[in-house]
CSV table of N, CA and C in Angstrom, one decimal:
chain,number,residue,atom,x,y,z
A,20,MET,N,62.9,9.2,33.6
A,20,MET,CA,62.5,10.5,34.5
A,20,MET,C,62.0,11.7,33.3
A,21,PRO,N,60.4,11.9,32.9
A,21,PRO,CA,60.0,13.1,32.2
A,21,PRO,C,61.0,14.4,32.8
A,22,ARG,N,61.3,15.3,32.1
A,22,ARG,CA,61.6,16.7,32.8
A,22,ARG,C,60.6,18.0,32.0
A,23,LYS,N,60.4,18.5,32.5
A,23,LYS,CA,59.7,19.9,32.7
A,23,LYS,C,61.2,20.5,32.6
A,24,LYS,N,61.3,21.7,31.6
A,24,LYS,CA,61.8,22.6,31.5
A,24,LYS,C,63.7,22.4,32.5
A,25,GLY,N,63.8,21.4,31.9
A,25,GLY,CA,65.2,20.8,32.8
A,25,GLY,C,65.4,20.6,33.8
A,26,ARG,N,63.8,20.3,34.7
A,26,ARG,CA,64.0,20.0,35.7
A,26,ARG,C,63.2,18.1,35.6
A,27,ARG,N,64.0,17.5,36.9
A,27,ARG,CA,62.9,16.3,36.9
A,27,ARG,C,61.6,15.9,37.0
A,28,ARG,N,61.3,15.2,37.0
A,28,ARG,CA,59.6,15.5,37.8
A,28,ARG,C,59.6,14.1,38.8
A,29,LYS,N,59.2,13.4,39.3
A,29,LYS,CA,59.0,12.5,40.5
A,29,LYS,C,57.8,11.5,40.1
A,30,ARG,N,58.0,11.0,40.0
A,30,ARG,CA,56.8,9.6,39.7
A,30,ARG,C,56.5,9.7,41.1
A,31,ARG,N,55.3,9.4,41.3
A,31,ARG,CA,54.5,8.6,42.4
A,31,ARG,C,54.4,7.2,43.0
A,32,THR,N,56.2,6.9,43.3
A,32,THR,CA,56.8,6.2,43.6
A,32,THR,C,56.6,5.7,45.1
A,33,HIS,N,56.6,6.7,45.6
A,33,HIS,CA,56.9,7.0,46.8
A,33,HIS,C,55.5,5.7,47.8
A,34,VAL,N,54.1,6.6,47.2
A,34,VAL,CA,52.9,6.2,47.2
A,34,VAL,C,52.6,3.8,47.3
A,35,ALA,N,52.3,3.6,48.5
A,35,ALA,CA,52.2,2.5,48.4
A,35,ALA,C,51.1,2.0,47.7
A,36,GLY,N,51.2,1.6,46.6
A,36,GLY,CA,49.9,0.7,45.5
A,36,GLY,C,49.2,-0.5,46.5
A,37,GLY,N,49.8,-1.2,47.3
A,37,GLY,CA,49.1,-2.3,47.9
A,37,GLY,C,48.2,-2.9,47.2
A,38,GLY,N,47.6,-4.0,47.6
A,38,GLY,CA,46.8,-4.9,47.0
A,38,GLY,C,45.1,-4.7,46.9
A,39,GLU,N,44.3,-5.0,46.4
A,39,GLU,CA,43.1,-5.4,46.1
A,39,GLU,C,42.3,-5.0,47.6
A,40,GLN,N,41.6,-3.7,48.0
A,40,GLN,CA,41.3,-4.0,49.5
A,40,GLN,C,39.8,-4.0,49.6
A,41,ASP,N,39.3,-4.4,50.3
A,41,ASP,CA,37.9,-4.1,50.6
A,41,ASP,C,38.1,-3.1,51.1
A,42,GLY,N,36.7,-2.5,50.5
A,42,GLY,CA,36.3,-0.6,50.9
A,42,GLY,C,35.9,-1.1,52.3
A,43,ASP,N,35.4,-1.3,53.0
A,43,ASP,CA,34.6,-1.7,54.4
A,43,ASP,C,35.6,-1.6,55.6
A,44,GLY,N,36.5,-2.7,55.6
A,44,GLY,CA,37.0,-3.5,56.4
A,44,GLY,C,39.3,-3.5,56.5
A,45,GLY,N,39.1,-3.2,55.0
A,45,GLY,CA,40.5,-2.8,54.7
A,45,GLY,C,40.9,-4.2,54.8
A,46,ARG,N,40.4,-5.5,54.8
A,46,ARG,CA,41.4,-6.6,54.5
A,46,ARG,C,41.2,-7.0,53.1
A,47,LYS,N,42.2,-7.5,52.5
A,47,LYS,CA,42.3,-8.0,50.9
A,47,LYS,C,41.0,-8.8,50.7
A,48,ILE,N,41.1,-8.4,49.3
A,48,ILE,CA,39.1,-9.2,49.1
A,48,ILE,C,40.3,-10.7,48.7
A,49,PRO,N,38.8,-11.9,49.0
A,49,PRO,CA,39.5,-13.0,49.3
A,49,PRO,C,39.3,-13.8,47.7
A,50,ARG,N,40.4,-14.6,47.5
A,50,ARG,CA,40.4,-14.8,46.0
A,50,ARG,C,40.4,-16.7,46.0
A,51,SER,N,40.0,-17.5,45.3
A,51,SER,CA,39.8,-19.1,45.5
A,51,SER,C,40.1,-19.8,44.0
A,52,PHE,N,40.5,-20.6,44.3
A,52,PHE,CA,40.5,-21.8,42.9
A,52,PHE,C,39.5,-23.2,43.7
A,53,VAL,N,38.5,-23.5,42.7
A,53,VAL,CA,38.2,-24.5,42.8
A,53,VAL,C,38.3,-26.2,42.0
A,54,ILE,N,39.0,-26.5,42.8
A,54,ILE,CA,39.9,-28.0,41.7
A,54,ILE,C,39.0,-28.9,42.1
A,55,ARG,N,38.8,-29.9,41.1
A,55,ARG,CA,38.9,-31.4,41.3
A,55,ARG,C,39.7,-32.1,41.4
A,56,ARG,N,39.9,-33.3,42.1
A,56,ARG,CA,41.0,-34.7,42.6
A,56,ARG,C,40.9,-35.7,42.2
A,57,GLY,N,41.5,-36.3,41.5
A,57,GLY,CA,41.4,-37.9,41.1
A,57,GLY,C,40.0,-37.9,39.9
A,58,GLU,N,39.5,-38.8,39.9
A,58,GLU,CA,38.5,-39.3,39.3
A,58,GLU,C,36.8,-39.2,39.7
A,59,LEU,N,36.3,-38.4,39.2
A,59,LEU,CA,34.7,-38.3,39.5
A,59,LEU,C,34.1,-38.7,38.6
A,60,PRO,N,32.6,-38.7,38.6
A,60,PRO,CA,31.5,-39.0,38.6
A,60,PRO,C,30.6,-37.8,37.7
A,61,VAL,N,30.2,-37.7,36.9
A,61,VAL,CA,29.9,-36.9,35.4
A,61,VAL,C,28.8,-35.7,36.3
A,62,SER,N,28.2,-36.2,37.5
A,62,SER,CA,27.7,-34.7,38.6
A,62,SER,C,28.3,-34.2,38.8
A,63,LEU,N,29.4,-34.2,39.6
A,63,LEU,CA,30.4,-34.3,40.3
A,63,LEU,C,31.3,-33.1,39.7
A,64,LYS,N,31.6,-33.6,38.4
A,64,LYS,CA,32.1,-32.8,37.3
A,64,LYS,C,32.1,-31.2,36.4
A,65,ASP,N,30.5,-31.7,36.8
A,65,ASP,CA,29.3,-30.4,36.8
A,65,ASP,C,29.2,-29.6,37.9
A,66,LEU,N,29.5,-29.6,39.1
A,66,LEU,CA,29.7,-29.0,40.3
A,66,LEU,C,30.6,-28.1,40.1
A,67,VAL,N,31.7,-28.5,39.8
A,67,VAL,CA,32.8,-27.6,39.5
A,67,VAL,C,32.8,-26.6,38.9
A,68,PRO,N,31.9,-26.2,37.9
A,68,PRO,CA,32.0,-25.0,37.0
A,68,PRO,C,31.1,-24.3,37.8
A,69,ASP,N,29.9,-25.2,38.3
A,69,ASP,CA,28.8,-24.2,39.2
A,69,ASP,C,29.5,-23.7,40.3
A,70,MET,N,30.4,-24.1,40.9
A,70,MET,CA,31.2,-23.3,41.8
A,70,MET,C,31.6,-22.1,41.9
A,71,ARG,N,32.5,-22.5,40.7
A,71,ARG,CA,33.6,-21.7,40.3
A,71,ARG,C,32.1,-20.2,39.8
A,72,ARG,N,31.0,-20.6,39.2
A,72,ARG,CA,30.0,-19.6,38.8
A,72,ARG,C,29.9,-19.0,39.9
A,73,MET,N,29.6,-19.3,41.2
A,73,MET,CA,29.2,-18.8,42.5
A,73,MET,C,30.1,-18.0,43.5
A,74,PHE,N,31.3,-18.4,43.1
A,74,PHE,CA,32.3,-17.5,43.4
A,74,PHE,C,33.4,-16.4,42.9
A,75,MET,N,32.5,-16.5,41.7
A,75,MET,CA,32.6,-15.1,40.5
A,75,MET,C,32.5,-13.8,40.9
A,76,PRO,N,33.1,-12.9,41.1
A,76,PRO,CA,34.5,-12.4,40.8
A,76,PRO,C,35.8,-13.0,40.5
A,77,HIS,N,35.9,-13.2,41.8
A,77,HIS,CA,37.1,-13.4,42.8
A,77,HIS,C,37.5,-14.9,42.8
A,78,THR,N,37.4,-15.8,41.7
A,78,THR,CA,37.7,-16.9,41.6
A,78,THR,C,38.2,-16.9,40.1
A,79,ALA,N,39.1,-17.9,40.0
A,79,ALA,CA,39.7,-18.5,38.3
A,79,ALA,C,38.1,-19.4,37.8
A,80,LEU,N,37.5,-18.7,36.6
A,80,LEU,CA,36.6,-19.5,36.4
A,80,LEU,C,37.6,-20.5,34.9
A,81,HIS,N,37.9,-20.0,34.4
A,81,HIS,CA,38.8,-21.5,33.1
A,81,HIS,C,39.5,-21.8,33.7
A,82,LEU,N,39.8,-22.3,35.3
A,82,LEU,CA,40.9,-22.9,35.5
A,82,LEU,C,41.3,-24.2,34.8
A,83,LYS,N,42.8,-24.4,34.4
A,83,LYS,CA,43.5,-25.7,33.3
A,83,LYS,C,43.5,-26.3,34.6
A,84,GLU,N,42.9,-27.7,34.2
A,84,GLU,CA,43.4,-28.7,35.4
A,84,GLU,C,44.0,-29.9,34.6
A,85,ARG,N,44.6,-30.7,34.9
A,85,ARG,CA,45.8,-31.5,34.2
A,85,ARG,C,45.8,-33.3,34.8
A,86,LYS,N,45.7,-34.3,34.2
A,86,LYS,CA,45.1,-35.0,35.2
A,86,LYS,C,46.4,-35.3,36.3
A,87,LYS,N,47.4,-35.5,36.1
A,87,LYS,CA,48.9,-35.1,36.5
A,87,LYS,C,49.5,-33.9,37.4
A,88,GLY,N,48.1,-32.9,37.5
A,88,GLY,CA,48.1,-31.8,38.5
A,88,GLY,C,48.0,-31.9,39.3
A,89,LYS,N,49.6,-31.8,40.5
A,89,LYS,CA,49.5,-32.1,41.6
A,89,LYS,C,49.2,-30.9,42.6
A,90,MET,N,49.1,-30.8,43.8
A,90,MET,CA,48.4,-30.1,44.8
A,90,MET,C,49.8,-28.8,44.8
A,91,LYS,N,51.1,-29.2,44.4
A,91,LYS,CA,52.0,-28.8,45.1
A,91,LYS,C,52.1,-27.0,43.8
A,92,ASP,N,51.9,-27.5,42.5
A,92,ASP,CA,51.2,-27.6,41.6
A,92,ASP,C,50.8,-25.7,41.8
A,93,TYR,N,49.4,-26.0,42.5
A,93,TYR,CA,48.1,-25.3,42.3
A,93,TYR,C,49.1,-24.2,44.2
A,94,LEU,N,49.5,-24.5,44.9
A,94,LEU,CA,50.2,-24.0,45.9
A,94,LEU,C,51.1,-23.2,45.5
A,95,GLY,N,51.9,-23.6,44.4
A,95,GLY,CA,53.2,-22.8,43.8
A,95,GLY,C,52.8,-21.1,43.3
A,96,VAL,N,51.9,-21.5,43.1
A,96,VAL,CA,51.0,-19.8,42.0
A,96,VAL,C,50.4,-19.2,43.0
A,97,ALA,N,49.8,-19.9,43.9
A,97,ALA,CA,48.5,-19.2,44.9
A,97,ALA,C,49.2,-17.8,45.6
A,98,GLY,N,50.3,-17.9,45.7
A,98,GLY,CA,50.8,-16.8,46.9
A,98,GLY,C,51.2,-15.3,45.4
A,99,LYS,N,51.4,-15.7,44.4
A,99,LYS,CA,51.7,-14.7,43.3
A,99,LYS,C,50.6,-13.9,42.5
A,100,LEU,N,49.3,-14.9,42.6
A,100,LEU,CA,47.9,-14.3,42.4
A,100,LEU,C,46.6,-14.4,43.4
A,101,GLY,N,47.6,-14.4,44.3
A,101,GLY,CA,47.2,-13.6,45.7
A,101,GLY,C,45.6,-14.7,46.2
A,102,ILE,N,45.6,-15.8,46.0
A,102,ILE,CA,45.0,-16.7,46.5
A,102,ILE,C,44.9,-17.2,48.0
A,103,SER,N,43.4,-17.6,48.4
A,103,SER,CA,43.2,-17.4,49.7
A,103,SER,C,42.9,-18.5,50.2
A,104,HIS,N,41.9,-19.2,49.2
A,104,HIS,CA,41.4,-20.4,49.6
A,104,HIS,C,41.1,-21.1,48.1
A,105,PHE,N,41.0,-22.6,48.6
A,105,PHE,CA,41.1,-23.4,48.0
A,105,PHE,C,39.7,-24.6,47.9
A,106,TRP,N,38.8,-24.8,47.6
A,106,TRP,CA,37.6,-25.9,47.1
A,106,TRP,C,38.6,-27.0,46.6
A,107,LEU,N,38.2,-28.1,47.0
A,107,LEU,CA,38.5,-29.4,46.5
A,107,LEU,C,37.5,-30.1,46.4
A,108,VAL,N,37.0,-31.0,45.3
A,108,VAL,CA,36.0,-31.3,45.1
A,108,VAL,C,36.7,-33.1,45.1
A,109,SER,N,36.6,-33.9,45.9
A,109,SER,CA,36.8,-35.2,45.5
A,109,SER,C,35.6,-36.7,45.6
A,110,CYS,N,35.8,-37.2,44.8
A,110,CYS,CA,35.1,-38.8,45.0
A,110,CYS,C,35.8,-40.7,45.4
A,111,THR,N,35.1,-40.9,46.9
A,111,THR,CA,35.6,-42.3,46.7
A,111,THR,C,34.8,-43.1,46.8
A,112,GLU,N,35.3,-44.2,47.7
A,112,GLU,CA,34.4,-45.5,47.7
A,112,GLU,C,33.1,-45.1,48.3
A,113,ARG,N,33.4,-44.5,49.4
A,113,ARG,CA,32.1,-44.2,50.6
A,113,ARG,C,31.7,-42.8,50.2
A,114,GLY,N,31.8,-41.8,49.2
A,114,GLY,CA,30.9,-40.5,49.2
A,114,GLY,C,31.7,-39.5,48.2
A,115,ALA,N,31.0,-38.3,48.4
A,115,ALA,CA,32.0,-37.3,47.5
A,115,ALA,C,32.3,-36.3,48.8
A,116,TYR,N,32.7,-35.7,48.9
A,116,TYR,CA,33.6,-34.9,49.7
A,116,TYR,C,34.3,-32.9,49.0
A,117,LEU,N,34.4,-32.9,49.9
A,117,LEU,CA,34.4,-31.2,49.5
A,117,LEU,C,35.3,-30.9,50.9
A,118,ARG,N,36.7,-30.2,50.4
A,118,ARG,CA,37.9,-29.8,51.6
A,118,ARG,C,38.0,-28.4,50.8
A,119,VAL,N,37.8,-27.1,52.2
A,119,VAL,CA,37.8,-25.7,52.3
A,119,VAL,C,39.1,-25.6,52.9
A,120,GLY,N,40.3,-25.4,52.2
A,120,GLY,CA,40.8,-25.2,52.9
A,120,GLY,C,42.1,-23.5,53.0
A,121,LYS,N,42.2,-22.8,53.8
A,121,LYS,CA,43.0,-21.6,53.8
A,121,LYS,C,44.3,-21.3,53.3
A,122,TYR,N,44.8,-20.9,52.9
A,122,TYR,CA,46.2,-20.5,52.3
A,122,TYR,C,46.7,-19.4,52.8
A,123,PRO,N,47.8,-19.6,53.4
A,123,PRO,CA,48.8,-20.7,53.7
A,123,PRO,C,48.9,-21.7,54.8
A,124,ARG,N,48.2,-21.0,56.1
A,124,ARG,CA,47.7,-21.7,56.8
A,124,ARG,C,46.6,-22.5,57.7
A,125,GLY,N,45.8,-22.7,56.8
A,125,GLY,CA,44.7,-24.0,57.5
A,125,GLY,C,43.8,-22.5,58.4
A,126,PRO,N,42.8,-23.0,58.9
A,126,PRO,CA,42.4,-24.6,59.2
A,126,PRO,C,42.2,-25.0,57.6
A,127,THR,N,41.7,-26.5,57.5
A,127,THR,CA,41.3,-26.9,56.4
A,127,THR,C,40.0,-28.1,57.3
A,128,LEU,N,38.7,-27.4,56.5
A,128,LEU,CA,37.9,-28.3,56.5
A,128,LEU,C,37.1,-28.7,56.0
A,129,THR,N,36.5,-30.3,56.5
A,129,THR,CA,36.4,-31.8,55.4
A,129,THR,C,34.3,-31.9,55.5
A,130,PHE,N,33.7,-31.9,54.2
A,130,PHE,CA,32.3,-32.0,54.8
A,130,PHE,C,32.0,-33.5,53.5
A,131,HIS,N,31.0,-33.6,54.0
A,131,HIS,CA,30.8,-35.4,53.1
A,131,HIS,C,29.0,-34.4,52.5
A,132,LEU,N,29.9,-34.7,51.3
A,132,LEU,CA,28.3,-34.2,50.5
A,132,LEU,C,27.7,-35.1,50.0
A,133,GLU,N,26.4,-35.1,51.3
A,133,GLU,CA,25.1,-35.9,50.7
A,133,GLU,C,24.1,-35.8,49.9
A,134,GLY,N,24.1,-34.6,48.9
A,134,GLY,CA,23.2,-34.4,48.1
A,134,GLY,C,23.5,-32.6,47.7
A,135,PHE,N,23.0,-32.6,46.7
A,135,PHE,CA,23.8,-31.3,45.8
A,135,PHE,C,22.3,-31.1,44.5
A,136,SER,N,22.7,-29.3,43.8
A,136,SER,CA,21.3,-29.6,43.4
A,136,SER,C,22.4,-28.3,42.2
A,137,LEU,N,22.8,-28.9,40.6
A,137,LEU,CA,23.4,-28.2,39.4
A,137,LEU,C,22.3,-27.2,39.1
A,138,SER,N,23.4,-26.1,38.9
A,138,SER,CA,22.0,-24.8,38.0
A,138,SER,C,21.2,-25.2,37.3
A,139,LYS,N,21.9,-26.4,36.6
A,139,LYS,CA,20.8,-26.5,35.7
A,139,LYS,C,19.4,-27.2,35.6
A,140,ASP,N,19.8,-28.1,36.8
A,140,ASP,CA,18.8,-28.5,37.6
A,140,ASP,C,17.5,-28.1,38.2
A,141,VAL,N,18.2,-26.5,39.0
A,141,VAL,CA,17.0,-25.6,39.2
A,141,VAL,C,16.4,-25.1,38.2
A,142,LYS,N,17.3,-24.9,36.9
A,142,LYS,CA,16.6,-23.8,35.6
A,142,LYS,C,15.2,-24.5,35.4
A,143,ALA,N,16.0,-25.9,35.2
A,143,ALA,CA,14.5,-26.8,34.4
A,143,ALA,C,13.9,-27.2,35.5
A,144,SER,N,13.6,-26.6,36.5
A,144,SER,CA,12.4,-27.0,37.9
A,144,SER,C,11.9,-26.0,37.9
A,145,GLN,N,12.4,-24.5,37.3
A,145,GLN,CA,11.3,-23.4,37.6
A,145,GLN,C,10.9,-22.9,36.2
A,146,ARG,N,9.5,-22.6,36.3
A,146,ARG,CA,8.5,-22.3,35.8
A,146,ARG,C,9.0,-20.9,34.6
A,147,ARG,N,9.6,-20.0,35.3
A,147,ARG,CA,10.7,-19.0,34.5
A,147,ARG,C,12.3,-18.6,35.1
A,148,PRO,N,12.5,-19.7,34.4
A,148,PRO,CA,13.8,-19.3,35.3
A,148,PRO,C,14.8,-18.0,34.8
A,149,VAL,N,15.4,-17.4,35.6
A,149,VAL,CA,16.2,-16.3,35.6
A,149,VAL,C,17.5,-16.7,35.1
A,150,SER,N,18.3,-15.8,33.9
A,150,SER,CA,19.2,-15.7,33.8
A,150,SER,C,20.2,-15.1,34.2
A,151,LEU,N,21.2,-15.2,34.8
A,151,LEU,CA,21.8,-13.9,35.0
A,151,LEU,C,23.3,-13.7,33.6
A,152,GLU,N,23.3,-11.9,33.7
A,152,GLU,CA,24.2,-11.5,32.6
A,152,GLU,C,25.4,-12.2,33.4
A,153,SER,N,26.5,-11.4,32.8
A,153,SER,CA,27.8,-10.9,32.9
A,153,SER,C,28.0,-10.2,33.8
A,154,ASN,N,27.4,-8.6,33.4
A,154,ASN,CA,27.0,-7.8,34.6
A,154,ASN,C,26.9,-7.7,36.2
A,155,ASP,N,26.0,-9.0,36.3
A,155,ASP,CA,25.3,-9.6,37.2
A,155,ASP,C,26.4,-10.5,38.0
A,156,MET,N,27.3,-11.0,37.1
A,156,MET,CA,28.5,-11.6,38.0
A,156,MET,C,29.7,-10.8,38.2
A,157,LYS,N,29.5,-9.5,38.1
A,157,LYS,CA,30.7,-8.9,38.5
A,157,LYS,C,30.7,-7.9,39.8
A,158,GLU,N,29.3,-8.0,40.9
A,158,GLU,CA,29.6,-8.0,41.9
A,158,GLU,C,29.6,-9.2,42.5
A,159,PRO,N,30.3,-9.5,44.2
A,159,PRO,CA,30.0,-10.8,44.4
A,159,PRO,C,28.8,-11.3,44.9
A,160,PRO,N,28.6,-12.6,45.5
A,160,PRO,CA,27.6,-12.7,45.4
A,160,PRO,C,27.1,-11.9,47.7
A,161,LEU,N,26.0,-11.8,47.9
A,161,LEU,CA,25.7,-11.3,49.3
A,161,LEU,C,25.7,-13.0,50.5
A,162,LEU,N,26.6,-12.8,51.1
A,162,LEU,CA,26.4,-13.9,52.2
A,162,LEU,C,25.3,-14.0,53.7
A,163,VAL,N,24.3,-14.9,53.7
A,163,VAL,CA,23.8,-14.3,54.8
A,163,VAL,C,23.5,-15.8,55.3
A,164,MET,N,23.8,-15.9,56.8
A,164,MET,CA,24.5,-17.0,57.2
A,164,MET,C,23.5,-17.2,58.4
A,165,ASN,N,22.3,-17.7,58.9
A,165,ASN,CA,21.3,-18.2,59.4
A,165,ASN,C,21.6,-19.7,60.4
A,166,ASN,N,20.9,-19.8,61.1
A,166,ASN,CA,20.9,-21.0,61.5
A,166,ASN,C,22.3,-21.5,62.2
A,167,PHE,N,23.1,-20.9,62.9
A,167,PHE,CA,24.1,-21.2,63.4
A,167,PHE,C,24.2,-21.9,65.0
A,168,THR,N,24.7,-22.4,64.6
A,168,THR,CA,24.3,-22.9,66.6
A,168,THR,C,26.0,-22.6,66.9
A,169,TYR,N,26.1,-22.4,68.0
A,169,TYR,CA,27.6,-21.8,68.4
A,169,TYR,C,28.1,-23.0,69.2
A,170,ALA,N,28.5,-23.8,68.8
A,170,ALA,CA,29.5,-25.4,69.2
A,170,ALA,C,30.6,-25.2,68.2
A,171,GLU,N,31.6,-25.5,68.8
A,171,GLU,CA,32.8,-25.5,68.2
A,171,GLU,C,33.0,-25.6,66.5
A,172,ALA,N,32.3,-27.0,66.3
A,172,ALA,CA,32.6,-26.9,65.0
A,172,ALA,C,32.2,-26.0,64.0
A,173,SER,N,30.2,-25.6,64.1
A,173,SER,CA,30.0,-24.8,63.6
A,173,SER,C,30.9,-23.8,63.3
A,174,LEU,N,31.0,-22.7,64.5
A,174,LEU,CA,32.3,-21.6,64.8
A,174,LEU,C,33.5,-21.7,63.7
A,175,LYS,N,34.5,-23.1,63.7
A,175,LYS,CA,34.6,-23.0,63.0
A,175,LYS,C,34.9,-22.9,61.5
A,176,ALA,N,33.5,-23.3,61.0
A,176,ALA,CA,33.2,-22.8,59.2
A,176,ALA,C,32.4,-21.8,59.4
A,177,ARG,N,31.8,-21.6,60.2
A,177,ARG,CA,31.4,-19.8,60.5
A,177,ARG,C,32.9,-18.9,59.7
A,178,ARG,N,33.0,-18.8,60.1
A,178,ARG,CA,34.9,-18.4,60.5
A,178,ARG,C,35.2,-18.5,58.9
A,179,GLN,N,34.9,-19.7,58.4
A,179,GLN,CA,35.9,-20.0,57.8
A,179,GLN,C,34.9,-19.3,56.3
A,180,LYS,N,33.7,-19.6,56.2
A,180,LYS,CA,33.2,-18.7,55.6
A,180,LYS,C,32.6,-16.9,55.4
A,181,ASP,N,32.9,-17.2,56.6
A,181,ASP,CA,33.3,-14.8,56.9
A,181,ASP,C,34.4,-14.8,56.0
A,182,HIS,N,35.5,-15.7,55.9
A,182,HIS,CA,36.6,-15.0,55.2
A,182,HIS,C,36.4,-15.7,53.8
A,183,GLN,N,35.3,-16.2,53.4
A,183,GLN,CA,35.4,-16.8,52.2
A,183,GLN,C,35.2,-15.9,51.1
A,184,PHE,N,34.3,-14.5,51.2
A,184,PHE,CA,33.7,-14.1,50.6
A,184,PHE,C,34.0,-12.5,51.2
A,185,ALA,N,34.5,-11.4,50.1
A,185,ALA,CA,34.5,-10.0,50.3
A,185,ALA,C,33.2,-9.8,51.3
A,186,SER,N,33.5,-8.9,52.4
A,186,SER,CA,32.6,-8.2,53.1
A,186,SER,C,31.6,-6.9,52.2
A,187,ALA,N,30.5,-6.9,52.3
A,187,ALA,CA,29.5,-6.1,51.6
A,187,ALA,C,29.9,-4.5,52.2
A,188,ASN,N,30.2,-3.8,51.3
A,188,ASN,CA,30.3,-1.8,51.2
A,188,ASN,C,28.8,-1.6,51.8
A,189,ARG,N,28.1,-1.5,53.2
A,189,ARG,CA,27.2,-0.6,54.0
A,189,ARG,C,26.9,0.8,52.8
A,190,VAL,N,27.9,1.0,52.9
A,190,VAL,CA,27.6,2.5,52.6
A,190,VAL,C,27.4,2.7,51.3
A,191,GLU,N,27.7,1.8,50.1
A,191,GLU,CA,27.4,2.1,48.8
A,191,GLU,C,27.1,1.0,48.3
A,192,SER,N,26.5,-0.2,48.5
A,192,SER,CA,25.3,-1.1,47.7
A,192,SER,C,24.1,-0.7,48.3
A,193,PHE,N,23.7,-0.9,47.2
A,193,PHE,CA,22.0,-0.6,47.1
A,193,PHE,C,21.4,-2.4,47.0
A,194,VAL,N,20.6,-2.5,47.5
A,194,VAL,CA,19.7,-3.6,47.7
A,194,VAL,C,19.2,-4.4,45.8
A,195,ASP,N,19.1,-3.2,45.1
A,195,ASP,CA,18.8,-3.2,43.4
A,195,ASP,C,19.6,-4.0,42.9
A,196,ALA,N,21.1,-3.7,43.3
A,196,ALA,CA,22.5,-4.2,42.8
A,196,ALA,C,22.6,-5.5,43.5
A,197,GLN,N,21.6,-5.9,44.6
A,197,GLN,CA,22.2,-7.4,45.2
A,197,GLN,C,21.1,-8.5,43.9
A,198,LYS,N,22.0,-9.2,43.4
A,198,LYS,CA,21.1,-9.9,42.3
A,198,LYS,C,21.3,-10.9,43.0
A,199,ARG,N,22.8,-11.5,43.6
A,199,ARG,CA,22.7,-13.2,44.0
A,199,ARG,C,23.1,-12.7,44.8
A,200,THR,N,22.5,-13.6,46.3
A,200,THR,CA,22.6,-14.3,47.5
A,200,THR,C,22.5,-15.6,47.3
A,201,ARG,N,23.4,-16.2,48.7
A,201,ARG,CA,24.4,-17.0,48.8
A,201,ARG,C,24.3,-16.9,50.6
A,202,SER,N,22.9,-18.3,51.2
A,202,SER,CA,22.8,-18.5,52.1
A,202,SER,C,22.8,-19.4,52.9
A,203,CYS,N,23.3,-19.9,54.3
A,203,CYS,CA,23.6,-20.8,54.6
A,203,CYS,C,23.4,-21.2,56.2
């Protein structure tokens, strides 16, 4: 410990550091892994990096996946890294699926992907495509939730999506600062 004129000075070890907290509700900021499972067609392989960019800055953008990588390996490091959600993209003979799981104790929702658009396809269809800079990716996207019916299944999905994104701080956020919007 540092000394000042023969006296010991106490460091601030008694102050709880805590994890990264959200400014508004005091909840921890949700972090996620987007993982591909099994053999995927080329279009689904391109969807995985698009999803990772969509969830930036609170996701692992350059996650190294191995062919022999098991879910147990990802779950082992999830607690240490503060991961709260897993997004799993897989494909079978019947079609493509997206599984959204909350770590450590569920629920896990499975969605059948009927169709999707990649970011490169959207940029190709626009007359003046907007390119997002690295500064735009430092803030999480603003989630706008519309057209939800209050059935049992959609209520579960709404709760899952609500806790996937960090909540916006209404006091400090400005409309001009919101560059990305995710609507459901």
